Tab-separated table of C-alpha atoms in Angstrom:
chain	number	residue	atom	x	y	z
A	979	UNK	CA	27.091	-39.121	49.369
A	980	UNK	CA	30.914	-39.000	50.289
A	981	UNK	CA	31.638	-42.888	49.231
A	982	UNK	CA	30.092	-41.863	45.833
A	983	UNK	CA	32.189	-38.620	45.681
A	984	UNK	CA	35.253	-40.847	46.113
A	985	UNK	CA	34.090	-43.047	43.436
A	986	UNK	CA	33.329	-40.109	40.963
A	987	UNK	CA	36.430	-38.510	41.746
A	988	UNK	CA	38.973	-42.084	41.381
A	989	UNK	CA	37.037	-42.789	38.593
A	990	UNK	CA	38.444	-39.470	37.086
A	991	UNK	CA	41.759	-39.840	38.473
A	992	UNK	CA	42.340	-43.550	36.978
A	993	UNK	CA	40.995	-42.319	33.735
A	994	UNK	CA	43.088	-39.694	32.938
A	995	UNK	CA	46.295	-40.651	34.725
A	996	UNK	CA	47.640	-41.935	31.445
A	997	UNK	CA	47.282	-38.427	30.140
A	998	UNK	CA	49.907	-36.950	32.658
A	999	UNK	CA	52.100	-39.982	32.446
A	1000	UNK	CA	51.982	-40.693	29.048
A	1001	UNK	CA	55.575	-39.336	27.950
A	1002	UNK	CA	56.971	-41.894	30.771
A	1003	UNK	CA	55.386	-44.870	29.402
A	1004	UNK	CA	55.895	-44.012	26.130
A	1005	UNK	CA	59.582	-43.740	26.995
A	1006	UNK	CA	59.653	-47.039	28.884
A	1007	UNK	CA	57.325	-49.290	26.494
A	1008	UNK	CA	58.599	-47.857	23.400
A	1009	UNK	CA	55.448	-46.563	21.976
A	1010	UNK	CA	54.383	-44.565	19.462
A	1011	UNK	CA	51.940	-41.135	19.946
A	1012	UNK	CA	49.255	-43.350	17.975
A	1013	UNK	CA	49.493	-46.065	20.363
A	1014	UNK	CA	49.194	-43.319	23.316
A	1015	UNK	CA	46.143	-42.247	21.509
A	1016	UNK	CA	44.262	-45.515	21.356
A	1017	UNK	CA	45.118	-46.310	24.866
A	1018	UNK	CA	43.685	-42.890	26.112
A	1019	UNK	CA	40.779	-42.508	24.139
A	1020	UNK	CA	39.790	-45.547	21.639
A	1021	UNK	CA	39.065	-47.732	24.696
A	1022	UNK	CA	37.080	-45.680	26.668
A	1023	UNK	CA	35.059	-44.696	23.463
A	1024	UNK	CA	34.654	-48.419	22.649
A	1025	UNK	CA	33.612	-49.680	25.801
A	1026	UNK	CA	31.148	-46.717	26.751
A	1027	UNK	CA	29.339	-47.565	23.263
A	1028	UNK	CA	29.304	-51.215	24.348
A	1029	UNK	CA	28.844	-51.930	27.888
A	1030	UNK	CA	27.018	-48.694	29.340
A	1031	UNK	CA	23.902	-49.485	28.415
A	1032	UNK	CA	23.596	-52.991	29.645
A	1033	UNK	CA	25.325	-52.274	32.987
A	1034	UNK	CA	22.569	-49.054	33.414
A	1035	UNK	CA	19.976	-51.556	32.800
A	1036	UNK	CA	21.196	-54.289	35.365
A	1037	UNK	CA	21.159	-51.340	37.557
A	1038	UNK	CA	17.616	-50.378	37.108
A	1039	UNK	CA	16.360	-53.863	37.194
A	1040	UNK	CA	18.680	-55.212	40.208
A	1041	UNK	CA	20.911	-53.492	42.666
A	1042	UNK	CA	22.899	-50.739	41.580
A	1043	UNK	CA	25.218	-51.049	44.848
A	1044	UNK	CA	26.076	-54.115	43.676
A	1045	UNK	CA	27.033	-53.155	40.179
A	1046	UNK	CA	29.024	-49.969	41.554
A	1047	UNK	CA	30.890	-51.852	43.769
A	1048	UNK	CA	31.684	-54.490	40.850
A	1049	UNK	CA	32.501	-51.569	38.522
A	1050	UNK	CA	34.763	-50.042	40.873
A	1051	UNK	CA	36.387	-53.390	41.955
A	1052	UNK	CA	37.216	-54.022	38.591
A	1053	UNK	CA	38.419	-50.811	37.281
A	1054	UNK	CA	40.658	-50.477	40.494
A	1055	UNK	CA	42.492	-53.940	39.515
A	1056	UNK	CA	42.743	-53.143	36.285
A	1057	UNK	CA	44.417	-49.496	37.199
A	1058	UNK	CA	46.677	-51.658	39.273
A	1059	UNK	CA	47.526	-54.153	36.739
A	1060	UNK	CA	48.556	-51.524	34.440
A	1061	UNK	CA	51.420	-50.837	36.749
A	1062	UNK	CA	52.929	-54.423	35.483
A	1063	UNK	CA	52.442	-53.898	31.798
A	1064	UNK	CA	55.596	-54.262	29.737
A	1065	UNK	CA	54.268	-54.048	26.455
A	1066	UNK	CA	51.419	-52.131	24.367
A	1067	UNK	CA	48.848	-55.024	24.143
A	1068	UNK	CA	49.148	-56.114	28.676
A	1069	UNK	CA	48.590	-52.123	28.706
A	1070	UNK	CA	45.951	-51.710	26.220
A	1071	UNK	CA	44.110	-54.751	27.589
A	1072	UNK	CA	44.190	-53.118	31.132
A	1073	UNK	CA	42.855	-49.791	30.073
A	1074	UNK	CA	39.961	-51.537	28.425
A	1075	UNK	CA	39.407	-52.922	31.753
A	1076	UNK	CA	39.274	-49.970	33.417
A	1077	UNK	CA	37.116	-48.548	30.798
A	1078	UNK	CA	34.389	-51.606	31.440
A	1079	UNK	CA	34.378	-51.011	35.066
A	1080	UNK	CA	33.933	-46.935	34.367
A	1081	UNK	CA	31.375	-47.634	31.843
A	1082	UNK	CA	28.582	-48.761	34.374
A	1083	UNK	CA	29.942	-46.511	37.481
A	1084	UNK	CA	27.887	-43.386	36.872
A	1085	UNK	CA	24.740	-45.388	35.514
A	1086	UNK	CA	24.455	-47.222	38.602
A	1087	UNK	CA	25.721	-44.378	40.875
A	1088	UNK	CA	23.046	-42.310	39.660
A	1089	UNK	CA	20.122	-45.426	39.902
A	1090	UNK	CA	21.553	-45.646	43.452
A	1091	UNK	CA	20.886	-41.796	44.232
A	1092	UNK	CA	17.262	-42.281	42.619
A	1093	UNK	CA	16.710	-45.034	45.297
A	1094	UNK	CA	18.214	-43.214	48.072
A	1095	UNK	CA	17.428	-39.668	47.921
A	1096	UNK	CA	14.330	-38.130	47.707
A	1097	UNK	CA	13.545	-36.486	44.692
A	1098	UNK	CA	13.451	-32.861	45.957
A	1099	UNK	CA	17.068	-33.429	46.972
A	1100	UNK	CA	18.381	-35.500	44.066
A	1101	UNK	CA	19.855	-32.336	41.952
A	1102	UNK	CA	22.108	-31.575	44.858
A	1103	UNK	CA	23.067	-35.332	45.154
A	1104	UNK	CA	24.183	-35.697	41.605
A	1105	UNK	CA	25.859	-32.136	41.760
A	1106	UNK	CA	27.786	-33.744	44.783
A	1107	UNK	CA	28.544	-36.825	42.754
A	1108	UNK	CA	29.354	-35.106	39.403
A	1109	UNK	CA	32.250	-32.605	41.560
A	1110	UNK	CA	33.998	-35.590	41.814
A	1111	UNK	CA	34.833	-34.989	37.967
A	1112	UNK	CA	36.305	-31.818	37.992
A	1113	UNK	CA	38.373	-32.280	41.324
A	1114	UNK	CA	39.629	-35.746	40.104
A	1115	UNK	CA	41.031	-33.880	36.929
A	1116	UNK	CA	42.731	-31.495	38.868
A	1117	UNK	CA	43.754	-34.161	41.491
A	1118	UNK	CA	44.992	-36.328	38.891
A	1119	UNK	CA	46.979	-34.272	36.575
A	1120	UNK	CA	48.751	-32.232	39.865
A	1121	UNK	CA	49.451	-35.461	42.402
A	1122	UNK	CA	49.765	-37.723	39.516
A	1123	UNK	CA	52.395	-35.821	37.908
A	1124	UNK	CA	54.233	-35.098	40.736
A	1125	UNK	CA	54.202	-38.665	41.870
A	1126	UNK	CA	55.122	-40.157	38.286
A	1127	UNK	CA	58.321	-37.812	38.416
A	1128	UNK	CA	59.373	-39.172	41.942
A	1129	UNK	CA	57.925	-42.627	41.875
A	1130	UNK	CA	57.787	-43.537	38.380
A	1131	UNK	CA	54.498	-44.619	36.539
A	1132	UNK	CA	54.172	-48.102	37.479
A	1133	UNK	CA	53.858	-47.381	41.360
A	1134	UNK	CA	51.368	-44.540	40.577
A	1135	UNK	CA	49.115	-46.960	38.776
A	1136	UNK	CA	49.793	-49.411	41.774
A	1137	UNK	CA	48.665	-47.139	44.333
A	1138	UNK	CA	45.663	-45.651	42.500
A	1139	UNK	CA	44.316	-49.370	41.990
A	1140	UNK	CA	44.913	-50.102	45.500
A	1141	UNK	CA	43.162	-47.221	46.837
A	1142	UNK	CA	40.319	-47.877	44.393
A	1143	UNK	CA	40.013	-51.389	45.899
A	1144	UNK	CA	39.509	-49.331	49.390
A	1145	UNK	CA	36.671	-47.453	48.056
A	1146	UNK	CA	34.696	-50.423	46.876
A	1147	UNK	CA	34.781	-51.765	50.198
A	1148	UNK	CA	33.758	-48.203	51.626
A	1149	UNK	CA	30.573	-48.366	49.351
A	1150	UNK	CA	29.673	-52.234	50.058
A	1151	UNK	CA	29.570	-51.271	53.701
A	1152	UNK	CA	27.914	-47.693	53.731
A	1153	UNK	CA	25.455	-47.687	50.770
A	1154	UNK	CA	23.411	-50.573	52.972
A	1155	UNK	CA	20.490	-52.568	51.230
A	1156	UNK	CA	19.355	-51.132	48.145
A	1157	UNK	CA	15.514	-49.834	48.326
A	1158	UNK	CA	13.495	-52.064	45.642
A	1159	UNK	CA	11.086	-50.364	43.201
A	1160	UNK	CA	7.584	-50.780	44.888
A	1161	UNK	CA	5.509	-48.385	42.710
A	1162	UNK	CA	7.121	-49.513	39.513
A	1163	UNK	CA	6.862	-52.610	38.030
A	1164	UNK	CA	10.467	-53.717	36.559
A	1165	UNK	CA	10.646	-53.057	32.859
A	1166	UNK	CA	11.877	-56.408	31.104
A	1167	UNK	CA	12.067	-54.992	27.530
A	1168	UNK	CA	15.630	-55.581	26.036
A	1169	UNK	CA	17.832	-52.370	27.084
A	1170	UNK	CA	18.671	-52.054	22.914
A	1171	UNK	CA	14.496	-51.339	22.811
A	1172	UNK	CA	14.185	-49.268	25.815
A	1173	UNK	CA	16.775	-47.008	24.734
A	1174	UNK	CA	15.405	-46.540	21.483
A	1175	UNK	CA	11.984	-46.094	22.678
A	1176	UNK	CA	13.554	-43.348	25.544
A	1177	UNK	CA	15.313	-41.620	22.478
A	1178	UNK	CA	12.073	-41.650	20.409
A	1179	UNK	CA	11.023	-39.064	23.320
A	1180	UNK	CA	11.484	-35.487	21.486
A	1181	UNK	CA	12.346	-34.033	24.966
A	1182	UNK	CA	15.031	-36.651	25.188
A	1183	UNK	CA	16.020	-36.276	21.723
A	1184	UNK	CA	17.133	-32.655	22.331
A	1185	UNK	CA	18.748	-33.623	25.938
A	1186	UNK	CA	21.042	-36.070	23.516
A	1187	UNK	CA	21.769	-33.575	20.740
A	1188	UNK	CA	22.835	-31.273	23.749
A	1189	UNK	CA	24.976	-33.893	25.199
A	1190	UNK	CA	26.957	-34.635	22.065
A	1191	UNK	CA	27.328	-31.063	21.010
A	1192	UNK	CA	28.856	-30.494	24.476
A	1193	UNK	CA	31.140	-33.576	24.133
A	1194	UNK	CA	32.342	-31.649	20.833
A	1195	UNK	CA	32.664	-28.346	22.889
A	1196	UNK	CA	34.361	-29.934	25.806
A	1197	UNK	CA	37.054	-32.655	24.203
A	1198	UNK	CA	38.760	-30.032	22.233
A	1199	UNK	CA	38.771	-27.332	25.049
A	1200	UNK	CA	40.565	-29.316	27.523
A	1201	UNK	CA	43.012	-31.341	25.078
A	1202	UNK	CA	43.905	-27.444	23.401
A	1203	UNK	CA	43.870	-24.836	26.210
A	1204	UNK	CA	46.898	-25.119	27.655
A	1205	UNK	CA	48.733	-25.601	24.545
A	1206	UNK	CA	47.191	-22.430	22.998
A	1207	UNK	CA	48.013	-20.311	26.062
A	1208	UNK	CA	51.469	-21.632	25.882
A	1209	UNK	CA	52.007	-20.749	22.123
A	1210	UNK	CA	49.960	-18.020	21.537
A	1211	UNK	CA	50.437	-16.348	24.980
A	1212	UNK	CA	54.020	-17.516	26.192
A	1213	UNK	CA	52.863	-19.212	29.513
A	1214	UNK	CA	55.106	-22.508	30.450
A	1215	UNK	CA	53.876	-25.505	31.305
A	1216	UNK	CA	53.556	-24.933	35.062
A	1217	UNK	CA	51.933	-21.325	34.525
A	1218	UNK	CA	49.229	-22.613	32.376
A	1219	UNK	CA	48.426	-25.900	34.193
A	1220	UNK	CA	48.258	-24.432	37.488
A	1221	UNK	CA	46.121	-21.425	36.336
A	1222	UNK	CA	44.112	-23.537	34.489
A	1223	UNK	CA	43.816	-26.292	36.830
A	1224	UNK	CA	42.955	-24.433	39.508
A	1225	UNK	CA	40.377	-22.255	37.928
A	1226	UNK	CA	38.444	-25.232	36.641
A	1227	UNK	CA	38.226	-27.069	40.009
A	1228	UNK	CA	36.788	-23.681	41.685
A	1229	UNK	CA	34.388	-23.732	38.812
A	1230	UNK	CA	33.752	-27.452	38.832
A	1231	UNK	CA	32.965	-27.075	42.668
A	1232	UNK	CA	30.907	-23.910	42.071
A	1233	UNK	CA	29.085	-25.367	38.775
A	1234	UNK	CA	28.342	-28.830	40.316
A	1235	UNK	CA	26.761	-27.641	43.685
A	1236	UNK	CA	25.483	-24.513	42.664
A	1237	UNK	CA	23.840	-26.415	39.406
A	1238	UNK	CA	22.437	-28.893	41.807
A	1239	UNK	CA	20.726	-26.753	43.945
A	1240	UNK	CA	19.218	-24.564	41.488
A	1241	UNK	CA	17.735	-27.419	39.437
A	1242	UNK	CA	16.083	-28.441	42.741
A	1243	UNK	CA	14.410	-25.416	43.152
A	1244	UNK	CA	13.133	-25.404	39.578
A	1245	UNK	CA	12.056	-28.869	39.967
A	1246	UNK	CA	9.732	-27.891	43.190
A	1247	UNK	CA	8.787	-24.762	41.262
A	1248	UNK	CA	6.550	-27.199	39.022
A	1249	UNK	CA	6.339	-25.465	36.061
A	1250	UNK	CA	8.626	-27.493	34.150
A	1251	UNK	CA	11.373	-25.284	33.038
A	1252	UNK	CA	14.220	-26.999	34.199
A	1253	UNK	CA	17.014	-26.144	31.696
A	1254	UNK	CA	17.016	-22.775	30.783
A	1255	UNK	CA	19.924	-21.325	33.181
A	1256	UNK	CA	22.801	-23.970	31.799
A	1257	UNK	CA	21.431	-22.951	28.333
A	1258	UNK	CA	21.886	-19.343	28.738
A	1259	UNK	CA	25.343	-20.025	30.279
A	1260	UNK	CA	26.327	-21.834	27.197
A	1261	UNK	CA	25.252	-18.932	24.764
A	1262	UNK	CA	27.020	-16.724	27.179
A	1263	UNK	CA	30.540	-18.539	27.140
A	1264	UNK	CA	30.387	-18.942	23.512
A	1265	UNK	CA	30.804	-14.885	23.227
A	1266	UNK	CA	33.557	-15.025	26.038
A	1267	UNK	CA	35.235	-17.926	24.167
A	1268	UNK	CA	35.366	-16.070	20.994
A	1269	UNK	CA	37.197	-13.766	22.693
A	1270	UNK	CA	39.329	-15.603	24.550
A	1271	UNK	CA	40.727	-16.870	21.286
A	1272	UNK	CA	41.699	-13.812	19.617
A	1273	UNK	CA	42.768	-11.075	22.647
A	1274	UNK	CA	46.209	-10.323	22.968
A	1275	UNK	CA	46.663	-10.132	26.401
A	1276	UNK	CA	47.503	-13.486	28.654
A	1277	UNK	CA	45.549	-13.173	31.648
A	1278	UNK	CA	42.333	-11.723	29.797
A	1279	UNK	CA	42.190	-14.730	27.835
A	1280	UNK	CA	42.354	-17.004	30.719
A	1281	UNK	CA	39.719	-14.914	32.429
A	1282	UNK	CA	37.355	-14.881	29.084
A	1283	UNK	CA	37.697	-18.733	29.477
A	1284	UNK	CA	36.159	-18.718	32.909
A	1285	UNK	CA	32.609	-19.227	31.747
A	1286	UNK	CA	33.150	-21.953	29.383
A	1287	UNK	CA	35.050	-23.739	32.519
A	1288	UNK	CA	31.912	-23.132	34.502
A	1289	UNK	CA	29.275	-24.337	31.817
A	1290	UNK	CA	30.481	-27.504	31.555
A	1291	UNK	CA	30.723	-28.285	35.266
A	1292	UNK	CA	27.174	-26.533	35.574
A	1293	UNK	CA	25.496	-28.562	32.960
A	1294	UNK	CA	26.211	-31.836	34.900
A	1295	UNK	CA	23.494	-31.758	37.217
A	1296	UNK	CA	20.999	-30.281	35.300
A	1297	UNK	CA	21.346	-33.040	31.983
A	1298	UNK	CA	21.223	-35.998	34.392
A	1299	UNK	CA	18.116	-34.531	36.610
A	1300	UNK	CA	16.250	-33.603	33.384
A	1301	UNK	CA	17.003	-37.112	31.594
A	1302	UNK	CA	15.840	-38.883	34.909
A	1303	UNK	CA	12.875	-36.218	35.070
A	1304	UNK	CA	12.021	-37.792	31.267
A	1305	UNK	CA	12.556	-41.474	31.352
A	1306	UNK	CA	10.967	-42.002	34.479
A	1307	UNK	CA	11.190	-44.142	37.782
A	1308	UNK	CA	13.076	-47.279	37.642
A	1309	UNK	CA	15.091	-46.072	34.231
A	1310	UNK	CA	17.592	-43.461	35.770
A	1311	UNK	CA	20.579	-45.365	35.009
A	1312	UNK	CA	19.683	-45.848	31.500
A	1313	UNK	CA	18.870	-42.299	30.979
A	1314	UNK	CA	22.346	-41.583	32.379
A	1315	UNK	CA	24.017	-43.695	30.281
A	1316	UNK	CA	22.341	-42.734	26.989
A	1317	UNK	CA	23.847	-39.176	28.145
A	1318	UNK	CA	27.658	-40.288	28.965
A	1319	UNK	CA	27.315	-42.232	25.530
A	1320	UNK	CA	26.243	-38.675	23.669
A	1321	UNK	CA	28.980	-36.668	25.288
A	1322	UNK	CA	31.690	-39.574	25.297
A	1323	UNK	CA	31.477	-40.873	21.880
A	1324	UNK	CA	31.711	-38.329	19.175
A	1325	UNK	CA	33.037	-35.354	20.578
A	1326	UNK	CA	36.390	-36.526	22.422
A	1327	UNK	CA	36.819	-38.940	19.394
A	1328	UNK	CA	36.459	-36.263	16.121
A	1329	UNK	CA	36.479	-32.783	18.103
A	1330	UNK	CA	40.424	-32.584	18.821
A	1331	UNK	CA	41.175	-34.464	15.815
A	1332	UNK	CA	39.400	-31.862	14.014
A	1333	UNK	CA	41.131	-28.914	15.946
A	1334	UNK	CA	44.490	-30.406	15.024
A	1335	UNK	CA	43.657	-30.751	11.563
A	1336	UNK	CA	42.570	-26.867	11.389
A	1337	UNK	CA	45.814	-26.192	13.366
A	1338	UNK	CA	48.009	-27.992	10.834
A	1339	UNK	CA	46.451	-26.677	8.034
A	1340	UNK	CA	46.741	-23.420	9.085
A	1341	UNK	CA	50.322	-23.932	10.231
A	1342	UNK	CA	51.084	-25.341	6.316
A	1343	UNK	CA	49.376	-22.007	4.524
A	1344	UNK	CA	51.442	-20.186	7.174
A	1345	UNK	CA	48.585	-18.213	8.866
A	1346	UNK	CA	49.371	-17.142	12.605
A	1347	UNK	CA	47.918	-18.385	15.182
A	1348	UNK	CA	46.309	-21.377	13.638
A	1349	UNK	CA	45.143	-23.255	16.804
A	1350	UNK	CA	42.678	-20.376	17.475
A	1351	UNK	CA	41.135	-20.646	14.556
A	1352	UNK	CA	40.804	-24.550	15.060
A	1353	UNK	CA	39.431	-24.031	18.511
A	1354	UNK	CA	36.630	-21.982	17.120
A	1355	UNK	CA	34.941	-25.426	17.171
A	1356	UNK	CA	34.441	-24.780	21.080
A	1357	UNK	CA	32.214	-21.611	21.039
A	1358	UNK	CA	30.248	-23.239	17.641
A	1359	UNK	CA	29.280	-26.076	19.595
A	1360	UNK	CA	28.572	-24.320	22.818
A	1361	UNK	CA	26.019	-22.043	20.705
A	1362	UNK	CA	24.325	-25.690	19.450
A	1363	UNK	CA	24.442	-27.102	22.920
A	1364	UNK	CA	22.561	-23.986	24.394
A	1365	UNK	CA	19.980	-23.964	21.530
A	1366	UNK	CA	19.564	-27.768	22.118
A	1367	UNK	CA	18.779	-27.320	25.836
A	1368	UNK	CA	16.531	-24.413	25.090
A	1369	UNK	CA	14.561	-27.049	23.024
A	1370	UNK	CA	14.725	-29.654	25.610
A	1371	UNK	CA	13.513	-26.724	28.396
A	1372	UNK	CA	10.343	-26.400	26.316
A	1373	UNK	CA	9.751	-29.570	25.341
A	1374	UNK	CA	10.234	-30.973	29.148
A	1375	UNK	CA	7.840	-28.194	30.439
A	1376	UNK	CA	4.959	-29.511	27.425
A	1377	UNK	CA	6.072	-32.899	28.866
A	1378	UNK	CA	5.284	-32.258	32.480
A	1379	UNK	CA	1.942	-30.119	31.382
A	1380	UNK	CA	0.578	-32.740	29.332
A	1381	UNK	CA	1.776	-36.124	29.379
A	1382	UNK	CA	0.953	-38.197	26.539
A	1383	UNK	CA	2.697	-41.508	25.823
A	1384	UNK	CA	4.546	-43.394	28.243
A	1385	UNK	CA	7.885	-44.161	27.233
A	1386	UNK	CA	7.748	-47.538	29.168
A	1387	UNK	CA	5.655	-50.126	27.165
A	1388	UNK	CA	2.078	-50.096	28.029
A	1389	UNK	CA	1.811	-52.974	30.563
A	1390	UNK	CA	4.966	-51.020	32.604
A	1391	UNK	CA	3.623	-48.650	34.790
A	1392	UNK	CA	5.777	-45.117	34.333
A	1393	UNK	CA	6.443	-41.861	35.608
A	1394	UNK	CA	8.153	-40.520	32.788
A	1395	UNK	CA	6.567	-39.800	29.224
A	1396	UNK	CA	7.328	-38.835	25.695
A	1397	UNK	CA	5.519	-35.534	24.687
């Protein structure tokens, strides 16, 4: 779990380093903002859409340890190569390579957890793994920015790639041989057909809808929360970054570990209602975030954002754990991959764009605090997320109480069912 936590953290660090290094990269390579946007957003959206599912299927069918080690090695090598970039095309090539590796990291890590960790402890295990996301974000912004100012962006990318290579060796050495699936026949169905079969489950469909809605809430929140604090309440960049980063890191630890333990308890309870707490938290966060956007007191605005920060990290172990319950043994990687596609494709691509357009329109109409109105997408999407997870909560409880049609093909024994 220590090795998997490091995988999760450095996956996030390598992913967001170009965010904090963007100005230096832009100046050295004479890039436009559009090119920076393509480097930081489109590459990952395309790779997640095209590669996450086949890599997840490879993890479910074969050795998730081998897939994970290869993914870490690929994205680390590509991160290091980015330090030698002298043009937009070469740097874009390296970012596609980073996205290639990271597209398979979470599904293969989850498949490895499913093979290695007992079911009653998997929620906590997924929480420990997921804790790397908020802590990696905090570390990437703080350490990456400081090292970029002193050593240069090329050195930062080279160093991050080298550390990632060491982590790949660590995973290979400590994970050990992956237990084979003895009680469940390997599903040889094409991954696209298996994915559509899983999405045909009403339980999983509501989980997927919730993941899409959470993406529309999370991407604009992280993209524009700091600019909002700076423009509306007069915070400096360092003040906004320090307050927001530290709180997000603390909420990340609390949400992922506490959420994982809580999910395990509900699974052991046996009633099947395993998604109520995150659904309720998102509904509460929608109210507090609305207040944060229109209060006139800066510190109160940050305080009212805390439930939203907590909700995103708290959701991770619940989403992946419930997805694994629905998908059943042998399909955990595919379930995680579909959840990642739902949260990482549409929301990050369209959510920040919507906020920017709303803010620009308000400014053109001379409406004050236009960014506040654009950021209303966050509480609206949070409400939709909460409602979707309440529906998934009900469907999963029905599914576990009365299993009906197996998700896997009829000739493949399976423990997950579609209600």
